[in-house]
Amino acid sequence: MPFRVRPKPKNNEWRCNNDPRKLDAMYVRILGDGGDKMLSEEVKWLAVTHKSFDQGRRGFNDRLAYFGVFILLRF
């Protein structure tokens, strides 16, 4: 539609995490000690980023493929 029918919600802003320390802390909580060292920076961000962020450049299951390959290579 060319215009909004309903009024815009007041708290409709999404904040995005850009802090690598928060991302590393999440991987440590999930994977345990050294979990932030298991994956490369690109793979860590790719695993938590929505597909539309990098649409068209990668296939549909690349995040899972990257994550799976790195896990299999580590164990």
PDB file of N, CA, C and O in Angstrom:
ATOM      1  N   MET A   1       0.838  -1.176   0.000  1.00  0.00           N
ATOM      2  CA  MET A   1       0.000   0.000   0.000  1.00  0.00           C
ATOM      3  C   MET A   1       0.883   1.240   0.000  1.00  0.00           C
ATOM      4  O   MET A   1       1.932   1.258   0.638  1.00  0.00           O
ATOM      5  N   PRO A   2       0.471   2.288  -0.660  1.00  0.00           N
ATOM      6  CA  PRO A   2       1.292   3.497  -0.721  1.00  0.00           C
ATOM      7  C   PRO A   2       1.327   4.288   0.586  1.00  0.00           C
ATOM      8  O   PRO A   2       2.166   5.156   0.755  1.00  0.00           O
ATOM      9  N   PHE A   3       0.423   3.995   1.526  1.00  0.00           N
ATOM     10  CA  PHE A   3       0.426   4.713   2.794  1.00  0.00           C
ATOM     11  C   PHE A   3      -0.013   3.766   3.900  1.00  0.00           C
ATOM     12  O   PHE A   3      -0.642   2.744   3.655  1.00  0.00           O
ATOM     13  N   ARG A   4       0.330   4.099   5.145  1.00  0.00           N
ATOM     14  CA  ARG A   4      -0.040   3.266   6.300  1.00  0.00           C
ATOM     15  C   ARG A   4      -1.484   3.497   6.688  1.00  0.00           C
ATOM     16  O   ARG A   4      -1.927   4.635   6.814  1.00  0.00           O
ATOM     17  N   VAL A   5      -2.223   2.413   6.893  1.00  0.00           N
ATOM     18  CA  VAL A   5      -3.606   2.504   7.344  1.00  0.00           C
ATOM     19  C   VAL A   5      -3.642   2.645   8.859  1.00  0.00           C
ATOM     20  O   VAL A   5      -4.390   3.446   9.404  1.00  0.00           O
ATOM     21  N   ARG A   6      -2.803   1.848   9.533  1.00  0.00           N
ATOM     22  CA  ARG A   6      -2.731   1.904  10.991  1.00  0.00           C
ATOM     23  C   ARG A   6      -1.628   2.861  11.421  1.00  0.00           C
ATOM     24  O   ARG A   6      -0.644   3.033  10.707  1.00  0.00           O
ATOM     25  N   PRO A   7      -1.758   3.462  12.576  1.00  0.00           N
ATOM     26  CA  PRO A   7      -0.678   4.346  13.048  1.00  0.00           C
ATOM     27  C   PRO A   7       0.580   3.539  13.356  1.00  0.00           C
ATOM     28  O   PRO A   7       0.524   2.372  13.724  1.00  0.00           O
ATOM     29  N   LYS A   8       1.722   4.171  13.177  1.00  0.00           N
ATOM     30  CA  LYS A   8       3.003   3.526  13.431  1.00  0.00           C
ATOM     31  C   LYS A   8       3.185   3.314  14.937  1.00  0.00           C
ATOM     32  O   LYS A   8       2.987   4.238  15.723  1.00  0.00           O
ATOM     33  N   PRO A   9       3.550   2.094  15.353  1.00  0.00           N
ATOM     34  CA  PRO A   9       3.768   1.849  16.785  1.00  0.00           C
ATOM     35  C   PRO A   9       4.920   2.708  17.321  1.00  0.00           C
ATOM     36  O   PRO A   9       5.877   2.994  16.609  1.00  0.00           O
ATOM     37  N   LYS A  10       4.821   3.085  18.585  1.00  0.00           N
ATOM     38  CA  LYS A  10       5.803   3.995  19.164  1.00  0.00           C
ATOM     39  C   LYS A  10       7.150   3.321  19.429  1.00  0.00           C
ATOM     40  O   LYS A  10       8.183   3.938  19.296  1.00  0.00           O
ATOM     41  N   ASN A  11       7.138   2.066  19.814  1.00  0.00           N
ATOM     42  CA  ASN A  11       8.399   1.385  20.141  1.00  0.00           C
ATOM     43  C   ASN A  11       8.701   0.302  19.098  1.00  0.00           C
ATOM     44  O   ASN A  11       8.912  -0.846  19.425  1.00  0.00           O
ATOM     45  N   ASN A  12       8.760   0.673  17.846  1.00  0.00           N
ATOM     46  CA  ASN A  12       8.949  -0.275  16.760  1.00  0.00           C
ATOM     47  C   ASN A  12      10.374  -0.237  16.206  1.00  0.00           C
ATOM     48  O   ASN A  12      10.610  -0.584  15.068  1.00  0.00           O
ATOM     49  N   GLU A  13      11.344   0.165  16.994  1.00  0.00           N
ATOM     50  CA  GLU A  13      12.722   0.219  16.529  1.00  0.00           C
ATOM     51  C   GLU A  13      13.479  -1.011  16.999  1.00  0.00           C
ATOM     52  O   GLU A  13      13.418  -1.388  18.155  1.00  0.00           O
ATOM     53  N   TRP A  14      14.189  -1.642  16.079  1.00  0.00           N
ATOM     54  CA  TRP A  14      14.993  -2.813  16.394  1.00  0.00           C
ATOM     55  C   TRP A  14      16.449  -2.389  16.517  1.00  0.00           C
ATOM     56  O   TRP A  14      16.985  -1.739  15.640  1.00  0.00           O
ATOM     57  N   ARG A  15      17.061  -2.751  17.622  1.00  0.00           N
ATOM     58  CA  ARG A  15      18.473  -2.465  17.797  1.00  0.00           C
ATOM     59  C   ARG A  15      19.268  -3.718  17.462  1.00  0.00           C
ATOM     60  O   ARG A  15      18.905  -4.820  17.842  1.00  0.00           O
ATOM     61  N   CYS A  16      20.342  -3.521  16.763  1.00  0.00           N
ATOM     62  CA  CYS A  16      21.177  -4.629  16.309  1.00  0.00           C
ATOM     63  C   CYS A  16      22.467  -4.664  17.118  1.00  0.00           C
ATOM     64  O   CYS A  16      23.060  -3.632  17.400  1.00  0.00           O
ATOM     65  N   ASN A  17      22.906  -5.854  17.473  1.00  0.00           N
ATOM     66  CA  ASN A  17      24.158  -6.002  18.200  1.00  0.00           C
ATOM     67  C   ASN A  17      25.323  -5.914  17.226  1.00  0.00           C
ATOM     68  O   ASN A  17      25.389  -6.641  16.242  1.00  0.00           O
ATOM     69  N   ASN A  18      26.259  -5.048  17.500  1.00  0.00           N
ATOM     70  CA  ASN A  18      27.486  -4.938  16.712  1.00  0.00           C
ATOM     71  C   ASN A  18      28.721  -5.222  17.561  1.00  0.00           C
ATOM     72  O   ASN A  18      29.837  -5.075  17.079  1.00  0.00           O
ATOM     73  N   ASP A  19      28.510  -5.609  18.798  1.00  0.00           N
ATOM     74  CA  ASP A  19      29.605  -5.796  19.734  1.00  0.00           C
ATOM     75  C   ASP A  19      30.115  -7.243  19.669  1.00  0.00           C
ATOM     76  O   ASP A  19      29.393  -8.171  20.034  1.00  0.00           O
ATOM     77  N   PRO A  20      31.347  -7.462  19.218  1.00  0.00           N
ATOM     78  CA  PRO A  20      31.860  -8.837  19.142  1.00  0.00           C
ATOM     79  C   PRO A  20      32.038  -9.491  20.515  1.00  0.00           C
ATOM     80  O   PRO A  20      32.003 -10.711  20.621  1.00  0.00           O
ATOM     81  N   ARG A  21      32.188  -8.698  21.572  1.00  0.00           N
ATOM     82  CA  ARG A  21      32.315  -9.288  22.907  1.00  0.00           C
ATOM     83  C   ARG A  21      31.029  -9.973  23.342  1.00  0.00           C
ATOM     84  O   ARG A  21      31.060 -11.035  23.965  1.00  0.00           O
ATOM     85  N   LYS A  22      29.879  -9.376  23.013  1.00  0.00           N
ATOM     86  CA  LYS A  22      28.596 -10.010  23.335  1.00  0.00           C
ATOM     87  C   LYS A  22      28.415 -11.309  22.554  1.00  0.00           C
ATOM     88  O   LYS A  22      27.920 -12.302  23.072  1.00  0.00           O
ATOM     89  N   LEU A  23      28.824 -11.293  21.290  1.00  0.00           N
ATOM     90  CA  LEU A  23      28.723 -12.489  20.462  1.00  0.00           C
ATOM     91  C   LEU A  23      29.621 -13.598  21.015  1.00  0.00           C
ATOM     92  O   LEU A  23      29.190 -14.749  21.131  1.00  0.00           O
ATOM     93  N   ASP A  24      30.844 -13.249  21.387  1.00  0.00           N
ATOM     94  CA  ASP A  24      31.750 -14.242  21.952  1.00  0.00           C
ATOM     95  C   ASP A  24      31.219 -14.803  23.269  1.00  0.00           C
ATOM     96  O   ASP A  24      31.326 -15.998  23.534  1.00  0.00           O
ATOM     97  N   ALA A  25      30.635 -13.937  24.091  1.00  0.00           N
ATOM     98  CA  ALA A  25      30.065 -14.392  25.361  1.00  0.00           C
ATOM     99  C   ALA A  25      28.923 -15.383  25.128  1.00  0.00           C
ATOM    100  O   ALA A  25      28.774 -16.363  25.864  1.00  0.00           O
ATOM    101  N   MET A  26      28.125 -15.155  24.087  1.00  0.00           N
ATOM    102  CA  MET A  26      27.032 -16.068  23.762  1.00  0.00           C
ATOM    103  C   MET A  26      27.578 -17.438  23.367  1.00  0.00           C
ATOM    104  O   MET A  26      27.082 -18.472  23.808  1.00  0.00           O
ATOM    105  N   TYR A  27      28.638 -17.459  22.550  1.00  0.00           N
ATOM    106  CA  TYR A  27      29.221 -18.738  22.145  1.00  0.00           C
ATOM    107  C   TYR A  27      29.863 -19.458  23.327  1.00  0.00           C
ATOM    108  O   TYR A  27      29.841 -20.685  23.393  1.00  0.00           O
ATOM    109  N   VAL A  28      30.443 -18.732  24.272  1.00  0.00           N
ATOM    110  CA  VAL A  28      31.013 -19.363  25.470  1.00  0.00           C
ATOM    111  C   VAL A  28      29.900 -19.981  26.304  1.00  0.00           C
ATOM    112  O   VAL A  28      30.047 -21.095  26.818  1.00  0.00           O
ATOM    113  N   ARG A  29      28.763 -19.293  26.427  1.00  0.00           N
ATOM    114  CA  ARG A  29      27.637 -19.851  27.184  1.00  0.00           C
ATOM    115  C   ARG A  29      27.084 -21.107  26.520  1.00  0.00           C
ATOM    116  O   ARG A  29      26.713 -22.061  27.194  1.00  0.00           O
ATOM    117  N   ILE A  30      27.018 -21.115  25.190  1.00  0.00           N
ATOM    118  CA  ILE A  30      26.439 -22.260  24.482  1.00  0.00           C
ATOM    119  C   ILE A  30      27.422 -23.420  24.371  1.00  0.00           C
ATOM    120  O   ILE A  30      27.080 -24.569  24.643  1.00  0.00           O
ATOM    121  N   LEU A  31      28.659 -23.140  23.966  1.00  0.00           N
ATOM    122  CA  LEU A  31      29.628 -24.190  23.653  1.00  0.00           C
ATOM    123  C   LEU A  31      30.623 -24.471  24.773  1.00  0.00           C
ATOM    124  O   LEU A  31      31.418 -25.390  24.664  1.00  0.00           O
ATOM    125  N   GLY A  32      30.606 -23.671  25.836  1.00  0.00           N
ATOM    126  CA  GLY A  32      31.529 -23.875  26.941  1.00  0.00           C
ATOM    127  C   GLY A  32      32.820 -23.095  26.750  1.00  0.00           C
ATOM    128  O   GLY A  32      32.963 -22.303  25.819  1.00  0.00           O
ATOM    129  N   ASP A  33      33.781 -23.347  27.633  1.00  0.00           N
ATOM    130  CA  ASP A  33      35.064 -22.635  27.573  1.00  0.00           C
ATOM    131  C   ASP A  33      35.731 -22.845  26.219  1.00  0.00           C
ATOM    132  O   ASP A  33      35.831 -23.972  25.734  1.00  0.00           O
ATOM    133  N   GLY A  34      36.189 -21.776  25.614  1.00  0.00           N
ATOM    134  CA  GLY A  34      36.826 -21.849  24.306  1.00  0.00           C
ATOM    135  C   GLY A  34      35.838 -21.868  23.158  1.00  0.00           C
ATOM    136  O   GLY A  34      36.234 -21.980  22.005  1.00  0.00           O
ATOM    137  N   GLY A  35      34.551 -21.752  23.444  1.00  0.00           N
ATOM    138  CA  GLY A  35      33.542 -21.768  22.387  1.00  0.00           C
ATOM    139  C   GLY A  35      33.656 -20.604  21.435  1.00  0.00           C
ATOM    140  O   GLY A  35      33.314 -20.724  20.254  1.00  0.00           O
ATOM    141  N   ASP A  36      34.173 -19.492  21.924  1.00  0.00           N
ATOM    142  CA  ASP A  36      34.339 -18.322  21.057  1.00  0.00           C
ATOM    143  C   ASP A  36      35.540 -18.474  20.123  1.00  0.00           C
ATOM    144  O   ASP A  36      35.658 -17.753  19.139  1.00  0.00           O
ATOM    145  N   LYS A  37      36.397 -19.449  20.377  1.00  0.00           N
ATOM    146  CA  LYS A  37      37.580 -19.670  19.540  1.00  0.00           C
ATOM    147  C   LYS A  37      37.343 -20.752  18.489  1.00  0.00           C
ATOM    148  O   LYS A  37      38.179 -20.974  17.630  1.00  0.00           O
ATOM    149  N   MET A  38      36.206 -21.458  18.568  1.00  0.00           N
ATOM    150  CA  MET A  38      35.948 -22.582  17.660  1.00  0.00           C
ATOM    151  C   MET A  38      35.696 -22.138  16.223  1.00  0.00           C
ATOM    152  O   MET A  38      36.049 -22.852  15.293  1.00  0.00           O
ATOM    153  N   LEU A  39      35.070 -21.002  16.049  1.00  0.00           N
ATOM    154  CA  LEU A  39      34.660 -20.557  14.724  1.00  0.00           C
ATOM    155  C   LEU A  39      35.363 -19.266  14.346  1.00  0.00           C
ATOM    156  O   LEU A  39      35.765 -18.490  15.209  1.00  0.00           O
ATOM    157  N   SER A  40      35.465 -19.019  13.045  1.00  0.00           N
ATOM    158  CA  SER A  40      36.042 -17.750  12.593  1.00  0.00           C
ATOM    159  C   SER A  40      35.023 -16.630  12.809  1.00  0.00           C
ATOM    160  O   SER A  40      33.838 -16.888  13.013  1.00  0.00           O
ATOM    161  N   GLU A  41      35.487 -15.412  12.753  1.00  0.00           N
ATOM    162  CA  GLU A  41      34.591 -14.267  12.966  1.00  0.00           C
ATOM    163  C   GLU A  41      33.451 -14.254  11.942  1.00  0.00           C
ATOM    164  O   GLU A  41      32.304 -13.981  12.284  1.00  0.00           O
ATOM    165  N   GLU A  42      33.755 -14.531  10.691  1.00  0.00           N
ATOM    166  CA  GLU A  42      32.721 -14.521   9.648  1.00  0.00           C
ATOM    167  C   GLU A  42      31.648 -15.559   9.937  1.00  0.00           C
ATOM    168  O   GLU A  42      30.457 -15.272   9.824  1.00  0.00           O
ATOM    169  N   VAL A  43      32.054 -16.739  10.334  1.00  0.00           N
ATOM    170  CA  VAL A  43      31.100 -17.818  10.590  1.00  0.00           C
ATOM    171  C   VAL A  43      30.256 -17.505  11.821  1.00  0.00           C
ATOM    172  O   VAL A  43      29.054 -17.769  11.834  1.00  0.00           O
ATOM    173  N   LYS A  44      30.883 -16.928  12.845  1.00  0.00           N
ATOM    174  CA  LYS A  44      30.111 -16.577  14.049  1.00  0.00           C
ATOM    175  C   LYS A  44      29.003 -15.589  13.724  1.00  0.00           C
ATOM    176  O   LYS A  44      27.869 -15.760  14.156  1.00  0.00           O
ATOM    177  N   TRP A  45      29.306 -14.547  12.962  1.00  0.00           N
ATOM    178  CA  TRP A  45      28.290 -13.555  12.616  1.00  0.00           C
ATOM    179  C   TRP A  45      27.280 -14.131  11.636  1.00  0.00           C
ATOM    180  O   TRP A  45      26.092 -13.833  11.707  1.00  0.00           O
ATOM    181  N   LEU A  46      27.728 -14.961  10.719  1.00  0.00           N
ATOM    182  CA  LEU A  46      26.833 -15.543   9.730  1.00  0.00           C
ATOM    183  C   LEU A  46      25.815 -16.462  10.387  1.00  0.00           C
ATOM    184  O   LEU A  46      24.658 -16.536   9.965  1.00  0.00           O
ATOM    185  N   ALA A  47      26.221 -17.159  11.447  1.00  0.00           N
ATOM    186  CA  ALA A  47      25.327 -18.087  12.131  1.00  0.00           C
ATOM    187  C   ALA A  47      24.186 -17.375  12.850  1.00  0.00           C
ATOM    188  O   ALA A  47      23.114 -17.956  13.030  1.00  0.00           O
ATOM    189  N   VAL A  48      24.383 -16.135  13.251  1.00  0.00           N
ATOM    190  CA  VAL A  48      23.338 -15.424  13.987  1.00  0.00           C
ATOM    191  C   VAL A  48      22.667 -14.324  13.168  1.00  0.00           C
ATOM    192  O   VAL A  48      21.774 -13.652  13.665  1.00  0.00           O
ATOM    193  N   THR A  49      23.090 -14.145  11.926  1.00  0.00           N
ATOM    194  CA  THR A  49      22.545 -13.085  11.087  1.00  0.00           C
ATOM    195  C   THR A  49      21.406 -13.615  10.233  1.00  0.00           C
ATOM    196  O   THR A  49      21.474 -14.719   9.724  1.00  0.00           O
ATOM    197  N   HIS A  50      20.380 -12.821  10.064  1.00  0.00           N
ATOM    198  CA  HIS A  50      19.236 -13.207   9.240  1.00  0.00           C
ATOM    199  C   HIS A  50      19.666 -13.360   7.789  1.00  0.00           C
ATOM    200  O   HIS A  50      20.541 -12.651   7.306  1.00  0.00           O
ATOM    201  N   LYS A  51      19.041 -14.270   7.071  1.00  0.00           N
ATOM    202  CA  LYS A  51      19.418 -14.578   5.694  1.00  0.00           C
ATOM    203  C   LYS A  51      19.337 -13.356   4.782  1.00  0.00           C
ATOM    204  O   LYS A  51      20.147 -13.206   3.875  1.00  0.00           O
ATOM    205  N   SER A  52      18.391 -12.486   4.982  1.00  0.00           N
ATOM    206  CA  SER A  52      18.224 -11.351   4.079  1.00  0.00           C
ATOM    207  C   SER A  52      19.404 -10.382   4.154  1.00  0.00           C
ATOM    208  O   SER A  52      19.577  -9.553   3.277  1.00  0.00           O
ATOM    209  N   PHE A  53      20.221 -10.494   5.205  1.00  0.00           N
ATOM    210  CA  PHE A  53      21.378  -9.621   5.338  1.00  0.00           C
ATOM    211  C   PHE A  53      22.354  -9.841   4.181  1.00  0.00           C
ATOM    212  O   PHE A  53      22.980  -8.913   3.697  1.00  0.00           O
ATOM    213  N   ASP A  54      22.484 -11.071   3.750  1.00  0.00           N
ATOM    214  CA  ASP A  54      23.452 -11.410   2.709  1.00  0.00           C
ATOM    215  C   ASP A  54      22.740 -12.123   1.555  1.00  0.00           C
ATOM    216  O   ASP A  54      23.271 -13.045   0.963  1.00  0.00           O
ATOM    217  N   GLN A  55      21.542 -11.699   1.254  1.00  0.00           N
ATOM    218  CA  GLN A  55      20.685 -12.366   0.274  1.00  0.00           C
ATOM    219  C   GLN A  55      21.331 -12.397  -1.111  1.00  0.00           C
ATOM    220  O   GLN A  55      21.882 -11.429  -1.579  1.00  0.00           O
ATOM    221  N   GLY A  56      21.255 -13.524  -1.763  1.00  0.00           N
ATOM    222  CA  GLY A  56      21.707 -13.641  -3.126  1.00  0.00           C
ATOM    223  C   GLY A  56      23.159 -14.022  -3.294  1.00  0.00           C
ATOM    224  O   GLY A  56      23.546 -14.520  -4.336  1.00  0.00           O
ATOM    225  N   ARG A  57      23.967 -13.799  -2.285  1.00  0.00           N
ATOM    226  CA  ARG A  57      25.380 -14.118  -2.405  1.00  0.00           C
ATOM    227  C   ARG A  57      25.681 -15.535  -1.940  1.00  0.00           C
ATOM    228  O   ARG A  57      26.618 -16.155  -2.387  1.00  0.00           O
ATOM    229  N   ARG A  58      24.864 -16.041  -1.029  1.00  0.00           N
ATOM    230  CA  ARG A  58      25.074 -17.373  -0.467  1.00  0.00           C
ATOM    231  C   ARG A  58      23.821 -18.216  -0.661  1.00  0.00           C
ATOM    232  O   ARG A  58      22.737 -17.704  -0.835  1.00  0.00           O
ATOM    233  N   GLY A  59      23.998 -19.529  -0.575  1.00  0.00           N
ATOM    234  CA  GLY A  59      22.868 -20.441  -0.711  1.00  0.00           C
ATOM    235  C   GLY A  59      21.968 -20.430   0.505  1.00  0.00           C
ATOM    236  O   GLY A  59      22.230 -19.752   1.494  1.00  0.00           O
ATOM    237  N   PHE A  60      20.911 -21.208   0.461  1.00  0.00           N
ATOM    238  CA  PHE A  60      19.912 -21.183   1.521  1.00  0.00           C
ATOM    239  C   PHE A  60      20.405 -21.766   2.841  1.00  0.00           C
ATOM    240  O   PHE A  60      20.023 -21.306   3.896  1.00  0.00           O
ATOM    241  N   ASN A  61      21.226 -22.779   2.817  1.00  0.00           N
ATOM    242  CA  ASN A  61      21.654 -23.428   4.058  1.00  0.00           C
ATOM    243  C   ASN A  61      23.126 -23.211   4.360  1.00  0.00           C
ATOM    244  O   ASN A  61      23.755 -24.030   5.016  1.00  0.00           O
ATOM    245  N   ASP A  62      23.693 -22.135   3.890  1.00  0.00           N
ATOM    246  CA  ASP A  62      25.124 -21.900   4.102  1.00  0.00           C
ATOM    247  C   ASP A  62      25.478 -21.713   5.568  1.00  0.00           C
ATOM    248  O   ASP A  62      26.544 -22.134   5.998  1.00  0.00           O
ATOM    249  N   ARG A  63      24.605 -21.077   6.337  1.00  0.00           N
ATOM    250  CA  ARG A  63      24.924 -20.889   7.751  1.00  0.00           C
ATOM    251  C   ARG A  63      25.070 -22.234   8.435  1.00  0.00           C
ATOM    252  O   ARG A  63      26.015 -22.468   9.180  1.00  0.00           O
ATOM    253  N   LEU A  64      24.124 -23.146   8.193  1.00  0.00           N
ATOM    254  CA  LEU A  64      24.215 -24.465   8.801  1.00  0.00           C
ATOM    255  C   LEU A  64      25.403 -25.240   8.260  1.00  0.00           C
ATOM    256  O   LEU A  64      26.082 -25.951   8.998  1.00  0.00           O
ATOM    257  N   ALA A  65      25.676 -25.111   6.975  1.00  0.00           N
ATOM    258  CA  ALA A  65      26.807 -25.822   6.387  1.00  0.00           C
ATOM    259  C   ALA A  65      28.117 -25.344   6.999  1.00  0.00           C
ATOM    260  O   ALA A  65      28.970 -26.164   7.363  1.00  0.00           O
ATOM    261  N   TYR A  66      28.304 -24.039   7.110  1.00  0.00           N
ATOM    262  CA  TYR A  66      29.515 -23.512   7.725  1.00  0.00           C
ATOM    263  C   TYR A  66      29.652 -23.991   9.164  1.00  0.00           C
ATOM    264  O   TYR A  66      30.698 -24.465   9.585  1.00  0.00           O
ATOM    265  N   PHE A  67      28.578 -23.876   9.902  1.00  0.00           N
ATOM    266  CA  PHE A  67      28.606 -24.253  11.311  1.00  0.00           C
ATOM    267  C   PHE A  67      28.902 -25.748  11.437  1.00  0.00           C
ATOM    268  O   PHE A  67      29.725 -26.163  12.246  1.00  0.00           O
ATOM    269  N   GLY A  68      28.252 -26.564  10.627  1.00  0.00           N
ATOM    270  CA  GLY A  68      28.449 -28.010  10.679  1.00  0.00           C
ATOM    271  C   GLY A  68      29.860 -28.418  10.301  1.00  0.00           C
ATOM    272  O   GLY A  68      30.470 -29.271  10.956  1.00  0.00           O
ATOM    273  N   VAL A  69      30.404 -27.828   9.252  1.00  0.00           N
ATOM    274  CA  VAL A  69      31.757 -28.166   8.821  1.00  0.00           C
ATOM    275  C   VAL A  69      32.765 -27.809   9.908  1.00  0.00           C
ATOM    276  O   VAL A  69      33.656 -28.604  10.219  1.00  0.00           O
ATOM    277  N   PHE A  70      32.627 -26.650  10.500  1.00  0.00           N
ATOM    278  CA  PHE A  70      33.581 -26.250  11.524  1.00  0.00           C
ATOM    279  C   PHE A  70      33.463 -27.115  12.776  1.00  0.00           C
ATOM    280  O   PHE A  70      34.458 -27.433  13.405  1.00  0.00           O
ATOM    281  N   ILE A  71      32.254 -27.523  13.123  1.00  0.00           N
ATOM    282  CA  ILE A  71      32.086 -28.407  14.279  1.00  0.00           C
ATOM    283  C   ILE A  71      32.691 -29.762  13.975  1.00  0.00           C
ATOM    284  O   ILE A  71      33.403 -30.344  14.798  1.00  0.00           O
ATOM    285  N   LEU A  72      32.435 -30.293  12.783  1.00  0.00           N
ATOM    286  CA  LEU A  72      32.985 -31.610  12.427  1.00  0.00           C
ATOM    287  C   LEU A  72      34.502 -31.584  12.353  1.00  0.00           C
ATOM    288  O   LEU A  72      35.160 -32.559  12.716  1.00  0.00           O
ATOM    289  N   LEU A  73      35.074 -30.491  11.877  1.00  0.00           N
ATOM    290  CA  LEU A  73      36.531 -30.406  11.778  1.00  0.00           C
ATOM    291  C   LEU A  73      37.187 -30.270  13.147  1.00  0.00           C
ATOM    292  O   LEU A  73      38.346 -30.621  13.316  1.00  0.00           O
ATOM    293  N   ARG A  74      36.460 -29.722  14.115  1.00  0.00           N
ATOM    294  CA  ARG A  74      37.021 -29.528  15.461  1.00  0.00           C
ATOM    295  C   ARG A  74      37.009 -30.794  16.290  1.00  0.00           C
ATOM    296  O   ARG A  74      37.768 -30.947  17.214  1.00  0.00           O
ATOM    297  N   PHE A  75      36.086 -31.724  16.010  1.00  0.00           N
ATOM    298  CA  PHE A  75      35.955 -32.919  16.847  1.00  0.00           C
ATOM    299  C   PHE A  75      36.465 -34.118  16.166  1.00  0.00           C
ATOM    300  O   PHE A  75      36.599 -34.662  15.366  1.00  0.00           O
TER     301      PHE A  75
END
